[in-house]
Structures are given as C-alpha cells and as structure tokens.
PDB file of N, CA and C in Angstrom:
ATOM      1  N   MET A   1     141.799  50.842 121.494  1.00 53.00           N
ATOM      2  CA  MET A   1     140.917  50.271 122.465  1.00 53.00           C
ATOM      3  C   MET A   1     139.797  49.546 121.735  1.00 53.00           C
ATOM      4  N   ARG A   2     139.549  48.366 122.234  1.00 62.00           N
ATOM      5  CA  ARG A   2     138.529  47.548 121.601  1.00 62.00           C
ATOM      6  C   ARG A   2     137.185  47.738 122.259  1.00 62.00           C
ATOM      7  N   MET A   3     136.151  47.752 121.428  1.00 61.00           N
ATOM      8  CA  MET A   3     134.795  47.856 121.925  1.00 61.00           C
ATOM      9  C   MET A   3     134.223  46.466 122.108  1.00 61.00           C
ATOM     10  N   GLY A   4     133.449  46.362 123.159  1.00 64.00           N
ATOM     11  CA  GLY A   4     132.749  45.104 123.347  1.00 64.00           C
ATOM     12  C   GLY A   4     131.554  45.032 122.419  1.00 64.00           C
ATOM     13  N   GLU A   5     131.064  43.822 122.302  1.00 70.00           N
ATOM     14  CA  GLU A   5     129.929  43.618 121.404  1.00 70.00           C
ATOM     15  C   GLU A   5     128.717  44.423 121.880  1.00 70.00           C
ATOM     16  N   GLY A   6     128.460  44.511 123.145  1.00 64.00           N
ATOM     17  CA  GLY A   6     127.334  45.261 123.702  1.00 64.00           C
ATOM     18  C   GLY A   6     127.488  46.748 123.469  1.00 64.00           C
ATOM     19  N   THR A   7     128.729  47.246 123.594  1.00 67.00           N
ATOM     20  CA  THR A   7     128.976  48.657 123.362  1.00 67.00           C
ATOM     21  C   THR A   7     128.713  49.005 121.904  1.00 67.00           C
ATOM     22  N   GLY A   8     129.145  48.142 121.001  1.00 63.00           N
ATOM     23  CA  GLY A   8     128.916  48.371 119.570  1.00 63.00           C
ATOM     24  C   GLY A   8     127.440  48.397 119.233  1.00 63.00           C
ATOM     25  N   VAL A   9     126.693  47.454 119.826  1.00 65.00           N
ATOM     26  CA  VAL A   9     125.253  47.399 119.582  1.00 65.00           C
ATOM     27  C   VAL A   9     124.590  48.649 120.163  1.00 65.00           C
ATOM     28  N   THR A  10     125.036  49.056 121.354  1.00 69.00           N
ATOM     29  CA  THR A  10     124.471  50.239 122.002  1.00 69.00           C
ATOM     30  C   THR A  10     124.736  51.482 121.168  1.00 69.00           C
ATOM     31  N   LEU A  11     125.968  51.645 120.714  1.00 65.00           N
ATOM     32  CA  LEU A  11     126.299  52.801 119.873  1.00 65.00           C
ATOM     33  C   LEU A  11     125.532  52.774 118.552  1.00 65.00           C
ATOM     34  N   GLY A  12     125.387  51.593 117.998  1.00 68.00           N
ATOM     35  CA  GLY A  12     124.602  51.452 116.763  1.00 68.00           C
ATOM     36  C   GLY A  12     123.151  51.834 116.983  1.00 68.00           C
ATOM     37  N   ALA A  13     122.593  51.392 118.127  1.00 69.00           N
ATOM     38  CA  ALA A  13     121.202  51.730 118.445  1.00 69.00           C
ATOM     39  C   ALA A  13     121.055  53.226 118.681  1.00 69.00           C
ATOM     40  N   LEU A  14     122.048  53.822 119.346  1.00 70.00           N
ATOM     41  CA  LEU A  14     122.009  55.270 119.566  1.00 70.00           C
ATOM     42  C   LEU A  14     122.051  56.025 118.239  1.00 70.00           C
ATOM     43  N   GLY A  15     122.924  55.562 117.345  1.00 72.00           N
ATOM     44  CA  GLY A  15     123.003  56.200 116.018  1.00 72.00           C
ATOM     45  C   GLY A  15     121.697  56.072 115.251  1.00 72.00           C
ATOM     46  N   LEU A  16     121.121  54.851 115.321  1.00 68.00           N
ATOM     47  CA  LEU A  16     119.853  54.619 114.646  1.00 68.00           C
ATOM     48  C   LEU A  16     118.759  55.491 115.271  1.00 68.00           C
ATOM     49  N   GLY A  17     118.742  55.567 116.606  1.00 69.00           N
ATOM     50  CA  GLY A  17     117.755  56.407 117.295  1.00 69.00           C
ATOM     51  C   GLY A  17     117.914  57.868 116.937  1.00 69.00           C
ATOM     52  N   ALA A  18     119.167  58.324 116.861  1.00 72.00           N
ATOM     53  CA  ALA A  18     119.406  59.718 116.486  1.00 72.00           C
ATOM     54  C   ALA A  18     118.926  59.972 115.064  1.00 72.00           C
ATOM     55  N   GLY A  19     119.162  59.021 114.172  1.00 71.00           N
ATOM     56  CA  GLY A  19     118.698  59.176 112.788  1.00 71.00           C
ATOM     57  C   GLY A  19     117.190  59.214 112.698  1.00 71.00           C
ATOM     58  N   VAL A  20     116.539  58.302 113.420  1.00 68.00           N
ATOM     59  CA  VAL A  20     115.074  58.275 113.435  1.00 68.00           C
ATOM     60  C   VAL A  20     114.546  59.564 114.052  1.00 68.00           C
ATOM     61  N   GLY A  21     115.190  60.013 115.146  1.00 72.00           N
ATOM     62  CA  GLY A  21     114.781  61.270 115.782  1.00 72.00           C
ATOM     63  C   GLY A  21     114.911  62.448 114.838  1.00 72.00           C
ATOM     64  N   ALA A  22     116.002  62.478 114.070  1.00 71.00           N
ATOM     65  CA  ALA A  22     116.204  63.564 113.106  1.00 71.00           C
ATOM     66  C   ALA A  22     115.136  63.513 112.022  1.00 71.00           C
ATOM     67  N   LEU A  23     114.823  62.307 111.541  1.00 70.00           N
ATOM     68  CA  LEU A  23     113.783  62.177 110.521  1.00 70.00           C
ATOM     69  C   LEU A  23     112.423  62.630 111.058  1.00 70.00           C
ATOM     70  N   LEU A  24     112.115  62.202 112.288  1.00 71.00           N
ATOM     71  CA  LEU A  24     110.840  62.611 112.887  1.00 71.00           C
ATOM     72  C   LEU A  24     110.810  64.119 113.123  1.00 71.00           C
ATOM     73  N   GLY A  25     111.937  64.675 113.581  1.00 71.00           N
ATOM     74  CA  GLY A  25     112.009  66.116 113.802  1.00 71.00           C
ATOM     75  C   GLY A  25     111.823  66.887 112.516  1.00 71.00           C
ATOM     76  N   ASN A  26     112.491  66.421 111.450  1.00 73.00           N
ATOM     77  CA  ASN A  26     112.334  67.093 110.155  1.00 73.00           C
ATOM     78  C   ASN A  26     110.909  66.961 109.638  1.00 73.00           C
ATOM     79  N   GLY A  27     110.320  65.787 109.848  1.00 72.00           N
ATOM     80  CA  GLY A  27     108.929  65.585 109.421  1.00 72.00           C
ATOM     81  C   GLY A  27     107.989  66.500 110.180  1.00 72.00           C
ATOM     82  N   MET A  28     108.206  66.605 111.477  1.00 74.00           N
ATOM     83  CA  MET A  28     107.373  67.472 112.301  1.00 74.00           C
ATOM     84  C   MET A  28     107.561  68.921 111.891  1.00 74.00           C
ATOM     85  N   LEU A  29     108.799  69.300 111.623  1.00 73.00           N
ATOM     86  CA  LEU A  29     109.079  70.666 111.179  1.00 73.00           C
ATOM     87  C   LEU A  29     108.360  70.955 109.861  1.00 73.00           C
ATOM     88  N   GLY A  30     108.363  69.976 108.963  1.00 74.00           N
ATOM     89  CA  GLY A  30     107.643  70.136 107.701  1.00 74.00           C
ATOM     90  C   GLY A  30     106.148  70.299 107.914  1.00 74.00           C
ATOM     91  N   ILE A  31     105.605  69.518 108.834  1.00 75.00           N
ATOM     92  CA  ILE A  31     104.169  69.618 109.132  1.00 75.00           C
ATOM     93  C   ILE A  31     103.843  70.995 109.710  1.00 75.00           C
ATOM     94  N   VAL A  32     104.650  71.449 110.672  1.00 75.00           N
ATOM     95  CA  VAL A  32     104.420  72.753 111.294  1.00 75.00           C
ATOM     96  C   VAL A  32     104.544  73.871 110.256  1.00 75.00           C
ATOM     97  N   ASN A  33     105.567  73.788 109.399  1.00 79.00           N
ATOM     98  CA  ASN A  33     105.734  74.805 108.349  1.00 79.00           C
ATOM     99  C   ASN A  33     104.560  74.788 107.381  1.00 79.00           C
ATOM    100  N   GLY A  34     104.087  73.600 107.036  1.00 81.00           N
ATOM    101  CA  GLY A  34     102.931  73.496 106.144  1.00 81.00           C
ATOM    102  C   GLY A  34     101.683  74.112 106.768  1.00 81.00           C
ATOM    103  N   MET A  35     101.488  73.846 108.060  1.00 86.00           N
ATOM    104  CA  MET A  35     100.336  74.426 108.756  1.00 86.00           C
ATOM    105  C   MET A  35     100.450  75.945 108.791  1.00 86.00           C
ATOM    106  N   ARG A  36     101.643  76.447 109.064  1.00 87.00           N
ATOM    107  CA  ARG A  36     101.864  77.896 109.116  1.00 87.00           C
ATOM    108  C   ARG A  36     101.589  78.523 107.746  1.00 87.00           C
ATOM    109  N   GLU A  37     102.088  77.873 106.680  1.00 88.00           N
ATOM    110  CA  GLU A  37     101.871  78.409 105.330  1.00 88.00           C
ATOM    111  C   GLU A  37     100.388  78.420 104.976  1.00 88.00           C
ATOM    112  N   ARG A  38      99.668  77.354 105.340  1.00 89.00           N
ATOM    113  CA  ARG A  38      98.222  77.321 105.053  1.00 89.00           C
ATOM    114  C   ARG A  38      97.483  78.405 105.831  1.00 89.00           C
ATOM    115  N   ARG A  39      97.871  78.606 107.104  1.00 89.00           N
ATOM    116  CA  ARG A  39      97.236  79.641 107.920  1.00 89.00           C
ATOM    117  C   ARG A  39      97.517  81.026 107.332  1.00 89.00           C
ATOM    118  N   GLU A  40      98.781  81.261 106.926  1.00 91.00           N
ATOM    119  CA  GLU A  40      99.128  82.563 106.335  1.00 91.00           C
ATOM    120  C   GLU A  40      98.385  82.771 105.024  1.00 91.00           C
ATOM    121  N   LYS A  41      98.272  81.715 104.228  1.00 91.00           N
ATOM    122  CA  LYS A  41      97.543  81.825 102.959  1.00 91.00           C
ATOM    123  C   LYS A  41      96.068  82.144 103.220  1.00 91.00           C
ATOM    124  N   ALA A  42      95.474  81.488 104.230  1.00 91.00           N
ATOM    125  CA  ALA A  42      94.068  81.757 104.575  1.00 91.00           C
ATOM    126  C   ALA A  42      93.907  83.197 105.061  1.00 91.00           C
ATOM    127  N   GLU A  43      94.862  83.694 105.851  1.00 91.00           N
ATOM    128  CA  GLU A  43      94.786  85.077 106.327  1.00 91.00           C
ATOM    129  C   GLU A  43      94.892  86.061 105.166  1.00 91.00           C
ATOM    130  N   ILE A  44      95.763  85.772 104.217  1.00 91.00           N
ATOM    131  CA  ILE A  44      95.907  86.644 103.044  1.00 91.00           C
ATOM    132  C   ILE A  44      94.623  86.633 102.225  1.00 91.00           C
ATOM    133  N   GLU A  45      94.040  85.452 102.052  1.00 92.00           N
ATOM    134  CA  GLU A  45      92.782  85.362 101.297  1.00 92.00           C
ATOM    135  C   GLU A  45      91.666  86.131 102.004  1.00 92.00           C
ATOM    136  N   GLN A  46      91.603  86.029 103.341  1.00 92.00           N
ATOM    137  CA  GLN A  46      90.597  86.779 104.091  1.00 92.00           C
ATOM    138  C   GLN A  46      90.819  88.278 103.940  1.00 92.00           C
ATOM    139  N   TYR A  47      92.078  88.701 103.965  1.00 91.00           N
ATOM    140  CA  TYR A  47      92.393  90.118 103.806  1.00 91.00           C
ATOM    141  C   TYR A  47      91.943  90.602 102.432  1.00 91.00           C
ATOM    142  N   HIS A  48      92.270  89.830 101.385  1.00 91.00           N
ATOM    143  CA  HIS A  48      91.878  90.230 100.032  1.00 91.00           C
ATOM    144  C   HIS A  48      90.355  90.270  99.885  1.00 91.00           C
ATOM    145  N   ALA A  49      89.668  89.329 100.515  1.00 91.00           N
ATOM    146  CA  ALA A  49      88.204  89.326 100.458  1.00 91.00           C
ATOM    147  C   ALA A  49      87.648  90.568 101.153  1.00 91.00           C
ATOM    148  N   ALA A  50      88.232  90.932 102.291  1.00 90.00           N
ATOM    149  CA  ALA A  50      87.773  92.123 103.014  1.00 90.00           C
ATOM    150  C   ALA A  50      88.037  93.386 102.208  1.00 90.00           C
ATOM    151  N   VAL A  51      89.194  93.461 101.558  1.00 89.00           N
ATOM    152  CA  VAL A  51      89.512  94.627 100.721  1.00 89.00           C
ATOM    153  C   VAL A  51      88.541  94.708  99.559  1.00 89.00           C
ATOM    154  N   HIS A  52      88.274  93.565  98.917  1.00 89.00           N
ATOM    155  CA  HIS A  52      87.344  93.543  97.778  1.00 89.00           C
ATOM    156  C   HIS A  52      85.952  93.991  98.225  1.00 89.00           C
ATOM    157  N   GLU A  53      85.513  93.511  99.372  1.00 90.00           N
ATOM    158  CA  GLU A  53      84.200  93.910  99.894  1.00 90.00           C
ATOM    159  C   GLU A  53      84.169  95.401 100.209  1.00 90.00           C
ATOM    160  N   ALA A  54      85.239  95.895 100.819  1.00 88.00           N
ATOM    161  CA  ALA A  54      85.303  97.324 101.164  1.00 88.00           C
ATOM    162  C   ALA A  54      85.290  98.183  99.904  1.00 88.00           C
ATOM    163  N   LEU A  55      85.998  97.746  98.873  1.00 88.00           N
ATOM    164  CA  LEU A  55      85.998  98.509  97.622  1.00 88.00           C
ATOM    165  C   LEU A  55      84.605  98.514  96.994  1.00 88.00           C
ATOM    166  N   GLY A  56      83.923  97.391  97.065  1.00 87.00           N
ATOM    167  CA  GLY A  56      82.555  97.327  96.554  1.00 87.00           C
ATOM    168  C   GLY A  56      81.638  98.270  97.315  1.00 87.00           C
ATOM    169  N   GLU A  57      81.788  98.287  98.642  1.00 89.00           N
ATOM    170  CA  GLU A  57      80.983  99.196  99.455  1.00 89.00           C
ATOM    171  C   GLU A  57      81.345 100.647  99.160  1.00 89.00           C
ATOM    172  N   ALA A  58      82.625 100.914  98.933  1.00 89.00           N
ATOM    173  CA  ALA A  58      83.047 102.282  98.615  1.00 89.00           C
ATOM    174  C   ALA A  58      82.439 102.724  97.287  1.00 89.00           C
ATOM    175  N   ASP A  59      82.423 101.823  96.293  1.00 88.00           N
ATOM    176  CA  ASP A  59      81.789 102.154  95.017  1.00 88.00           C
ATOM    177  C   ASP A  59      80.309 102.452  95.210  1.00 88.00           C
ATOM    178  N   PHE A  60      79.655 101.619  95.993  1.00 91.00           N
ATOM    179  CA  PHE A  60      78.220 101.802  96.261  1.00 91.00           C
ATOM    180  C   PHE A  60      77.979 103.134  96.959  1.00 91.00           C
ATOM    181  N   LEU A  61      78.781 103.413  97.994  1.00 91.00           N
ATOM    182  CA  LEU A  61      78.627 104.679  98.714  1.00 91.00           C
ATOM    183  C   LEU A  61      78.961 105.873  97.815  1.00 91.00           C
ATOM    184  N   GLY A  62      79.932 105.706  96.922  1.00 91.00           N
ATOM    185  CA  GLY A  62      80.254 106.770  95.968  1.00 91.00           C
ATOM    186  C   GLY A  62      79.079 107.054  95.049  1.00 91.00           C
ATOM    187  N   ASP A  63      78.406 105.998  94.588  1.00 92.00           N
ATOM    188  CA  ASP A  63      77.226 106.186  93.745  1.00 92.00           C
ATOM    189  C   ASP A  63      76.119 106.922  94.505  1.00 92.00           C
ATOM    190  N   ILE A  64      75.920 106.546  95.757  1.00 94.00           N
ATOM    191  CA  ILE A  64      74.910 107.232  96.578  1.00 94.00           C
ATOM    192  C   ILE A  64      75.282 108.703  96.743  1.00 94.00           C
ATOM    193  N   ALA A  65      76.548 108.969  97.017  1.00 94.00           N
ATOM    194  CA  ALA A  65      76.997 110.352  97.210  1.00 94.00           C
ATOM    195  C   ALA A  65      76.768 111.177  95.945  1.00 94.00           C
ATOM    196  N   LEU A  66      77.106 110.620  94.789  1.00 93.00           N
ATOM    197  CA  LEU A  66      76.889 111.344  93.532  1.00 93.00           C
ATOM    198  C   LEU A  66      75.405 111.630  93.315  1.00 93.00           C
ATOM    199  N   HIS A  67      74.566 110.659  93.618  1.00 95.00           N
ATOM    200  CA  HIS A  67      73.125 110.851  93.471  1.00 95.00           C
ATOM    201  C   HIS A  67      72.629 111.948  94.411  1.00 95.00           C
ATOM    202  N   LEU A  68      73.102 111.921  95.651  1.00 95.00           N
ATOM    203  CA  LEU A  68      72.664 112.931  96.617  1.00 95.00           C
ATOM    204  C   LEU A  68      73.163 114.329  96.250  1.00 95.00           C
ATOM    205  N   VAL A  69      74.370 114.423  95.737  1.00 95.00           N
ATOM    206  CA  VAL A  69      74.890 115.724  95.305  1.00 95.00           C
ATOM    207  C   VAL A  69      74.050 116.256  94.154  1.00 95.00           C
ATOM    208  N   SER A  70      73.677 115.384  93.246  1.00 95.00           N
ATOM    209  CA  SER A  70      72.832 115.786  92.121  1.00 95.00           C
ATOM    210  C   SER A  70      71.471 116.270  92.616  1.00 95.00           C
ATOM    211  N   GLU A  71      70.877 115.539  93.556  1.00 96.00           N
ATOM    212  CA  GLU A  71      69.592 115.955  94.113  1.00 96.00           C
ATOM    213  C   GLU A  71      69.711 117.284  94.856  1.00 96.00           C
ATOM    214  N   LEU A  72      70.798 117.464  95.601  1.00 96.00           N
ATOM    215  CA  LEU A  72      71.012 118.713  96.326  1.00 96.00           C
ATOM    216  C   LEU A  72      71.131 119.884  95.358  1.00 96.00           C
ATOM    217  N   ALA A  73      71.864 119.696  94.282  1.00 96.00           N
ATOM    218  CA  ALA A  73      72.016 120.767  93.285  1.00 96.00           C
ATOM    219  C   ALA A  73      70.652 121.119  92.681  1.00 96.00           C
ATOM    220  N   ALA A  74      69.840 120.115  92.391  1.00 95.00           N
ATOM    221  CA  ALA A  74      68.506 120.364  91.826  1.00 95.00           C
ATOM    222  C   ALA A  74      67.629 121.122  92.831  1.00 95.00           C
ATOM    223  N   GLU A  75      67.681 120.750  94.092  1.00 96.00           N
ATOM    224  CA  GLU A  75      66.887 121.438  95.115  1.00 96.00           C
ATOM    225  C   GLU A  75      67.367 122.874  95.313  1.00 96.00           C
ATOM    226  N   ARG A  76      68.668 123.095  95.248  1.00 96.00           N
ATOM    227  CA  ARG A  76      69.186 124.457  95.382  1.00 96.00           C
ATOM    228  C   ARG A  76      68.742 125.320  94.202  1.00 96.00           C
ATOM    229  N   ALA A  77      68.729 124.751  93.009  1.00 96.00           N
ATOM    230  CA  ALA A  77      68.258 125.495  91.834  1.00 96.00           C
ATOM    231  C   ALA A  77      66.776 125.825  91.985  1.00 96.00           C
ATOM    232  N   ARG A  78      65.995 124.863  92.462  1.00 96.00           N
ATOM    233  CA  ARG A  78      64.562 125.086  92.667  1.00 96.00           C
ATOM    234  C   ARG A  78      64.338 126.165  93.730  1.00 96.00           C
ATOM    235  N   THR A  79      65.117 126.134  94.793  1.00 97.00           N
ATOM    236  CA  THR A  79      65.015 127.143  95.850  1.00 97.00           C
ATOM    237  C   THR A  79      65.347 128.526  95.306  1.00 97.00           C
ATOM    238  N   ALA A  80      66.382 128.609  94.465  1.00 96.00           N
ATOM    239  CA  ALA A  80      66.760 129.902  93.880  1.00 96.00           C
ATOM    240  C   ALA A  80      65.626 130.458  93.023  1.00 96.00           C
ATOM    241  N   VAL A  81      64.964 129.593  92.241  1.00 96.00           N
ATOM    242  CA  VAL A  81      63.834 130.031  91.412  1.00 96.00           C
ATOM    243  C   VAL A  81      62.706 130.543  92.296  1.00 96.00           C
ATOM    244  N   LEU A  82      62.401 129.806  93.356  1.00 96.00           N
ATOM    245  CA  LEU A  82      61.319 130.217  94.265  1.00 96.00           C
ATOM    246  C   LEU A  82      61.662 131.522  94.985  1.00 96.00           C
ATOM    247  N   GLU A  83      62.923 131.691  95.364  1.00 96.00           N
ATOM    248  CA  GLU A  83      63.323 132.945  96.022  1.00 96.00           C
ATOM    249  C   GLU A  83      63.192 134.131  95.074  1.00 96.00           C
ATOM    250  N   ARG A  84      63.584 133.943  93.804  1.00 96.00           N
ATOM    251  CA  ARG A  84      63.425 135.036  92.824  1.00 96.00           C
ATOM    252  C   ARG A  84      61.954 135.374  92.627  1.00 96.00           C
ATOM    253  N   ALA A  85      61.114 134.359  92.542  1.00 96.00           N
ATOM    254  CA  ALA A  85      59.681 134.594  92.370  1.00 96.00           C
ATOM    255  C   ALA A  85      59.116 135.323  93.592  1.00 96.00           C
ATOM    256  N   LEU A  86      59.542 134.936  94.760  1.00 96.00           N
ATOM    257  CA  LEU A  86      59.078 135.594  95.980  1.00 96.00           C
ATOM    258  C   LEU A  86      59.511 137.054  96.012  1.00 96.00           C
ATOM    259  N   GLU A  87      60.761 137.325  95.626  1.00 96.00           N
ATOM    260  CA  GLU A  87      61.259 138.708  95.587  1.00 96.00           C
ATOM    261  C   GLU A  87      60.454 139.540  94.590  1.00 96.00           C
ATOM    262  N   GLN A  88      60.127 138.957  93.422  1.00 96.00           N
ATOM    263  CA  GLN A  88      59.346 139.682  92.418  1.00 96.00           C
ATOM    264  C   GLN A  88      57.944 139.994  92.947  1.00 96.00           C
ATOM    265  N   ARG A  89      57.322 139.042  93.584  1.00 96.00           N
ATOM    266  CA  ARG A  89      55.976 139.264  94.122  1.00 96.00           C
ATOM    267  C   ARG A  89      56.005 140.305  95.240  1.00 96.00           C
ATOM    268  N   GLN A  90      57.043 140.219  96.079  1.00 96.00           N
ATOM    269  CA  GLN A  90      57.133 141.204  97.161  1.00 96.00           C
ATOM    270  C   GLN A  90      57.364 142.604  96.591  1.00 96.00           C
ATOM    271  N   ALA A  91      58.167 142.707  95.551  1.00 95.00           N
ATOM    272  CA  ALA A  91      58.395 144.001  94.912  1.00 95.00           C
ATOM    273  C   ALA A  91      57.093 144.523  94.306  1.00 95.00           C
ATOM    274  N   TYR A  92      56.290 143.646  93.707  1.00 94.00           N
ATOM    275  CA  TYR A  92      55.000 144.040  93.132  1.00 94.00           C
ATOM    276  C   TYR A  92      54.067 144.533  94.238  1.00 94.00           C
ATOM    277  N   ILE A  93      54.003 143.810  95.351  1.00 94.00           N
ATOM    278  CA  ILE A  93      53.164 144.204  96.488  1.00 94.00           C
ATOM    279  C   ILE A  93      53.635 145.564  97.022  1.00 94.00           C
ATOM    280  N   ASP A  94      54.919 145.752  97.147  1.00 93.00           N
ATOM    281  CA  ASP A  94      55.470 147.027  97.636  1.00 93.00           C
ATOM    282  C   ASP A  94      55.110 148.185  96.711  1.00 93.00           C
ATOM    283  N   ARG A  95      55.150 147.959  95.393  1.00 92.00           N
ATOM    284  CA  ARG A  95      54.781 149.005  94.442  1.00 92.00           C
ATOM    285  C   ARG A  95      53.293 149.328  94.545  1.00 92.00           C
ATOM    286  N   LEU A  96      52.445 148.317  94.745  1.00 92.00           N
ATOM    287  CA  LEU A  96      51.003 148.546  94.872  1.00 92.00           C
ATOM    288  C   LEU A  96      50.705 149.368  96.127  1.00 92.00           C
ATOM    289  N   ARG A  97      51.407 149.107  97.213  1.00 92.00           N
ATOM    290  CA  ARG A  97      51.189 149.841  98.457  1.00 92.00           C
ATOM    291  C   ARG A  97      51.678 151.273  98.339  1.00 92.00           C
ATOM    292  N   ALA A  98      52.725 151.470  97.559  1.00 90.00           N
ATOM    293  CA  ALA A  98      53.305 152.812  97.435  1.00 90.00           C
ATOM    294  C   ALA A  98      52.433 153.677  96.524  1.00 90.00           C
ATOM    295  N   ALA A  99      51.650 153.109  95.677  1.00 83.00           N
ATOM    296  CA  ALA A  99      50.870 153.878  94.707  1.00 83.00           C
ATOM    297  C   ALA A  99      49.653 154.531  95.272  1.00 83.00           C
TER     298      ALA A  99
END
C-alpha cells in the first residue's frame, strides 16, 4: 500500500514530535531528579549540622555535670566534717552536764 505525500509528512511530523517530546520528558526528568538530589543533600547537611550541634551541647552539659558532681562531693565532705565537729561538741556538753 502506498502512502500519500500528506500521510508521509504527517507520520514524519508525528515521529519528530515524539522525539522532541521524549527529549523534553528526559530533560524534565533530569531537572526533577537534580532538584530532588539537591533537596536530599540539603536535608542531610541539616541533619549533620543538628547532630554536630547536639554533640557540642552534650559535651557542654557533660562538663557542667562533672563540675556539679565535684562541687557536690566537696559539699558532702564539708558537711561530714561539720557533723563530726557537732557530735564532738555535743559529747563534750553531755560530759559537762553529767559531771
């Protein structure tokens, strides 16, 4: 079966349109994939920044905790000394009253 000249031109135009459509579709797909990759990369960078900040805060809070534990131990030692002194004085007072 023979094709007319108009049919050949129409089929050629359809083929050309399909090719252009495929190129545009692939280009658009590339753009969308690039945008997705940039967004994912930005999210990963934000996550790493948040983790780094949290670790810094954890170090800072750890330093505060160590300092407070040290101060608490010193205060407990001071309290123990004062309690012993109080017990000794009370024992002395009790002996004076008993005499």
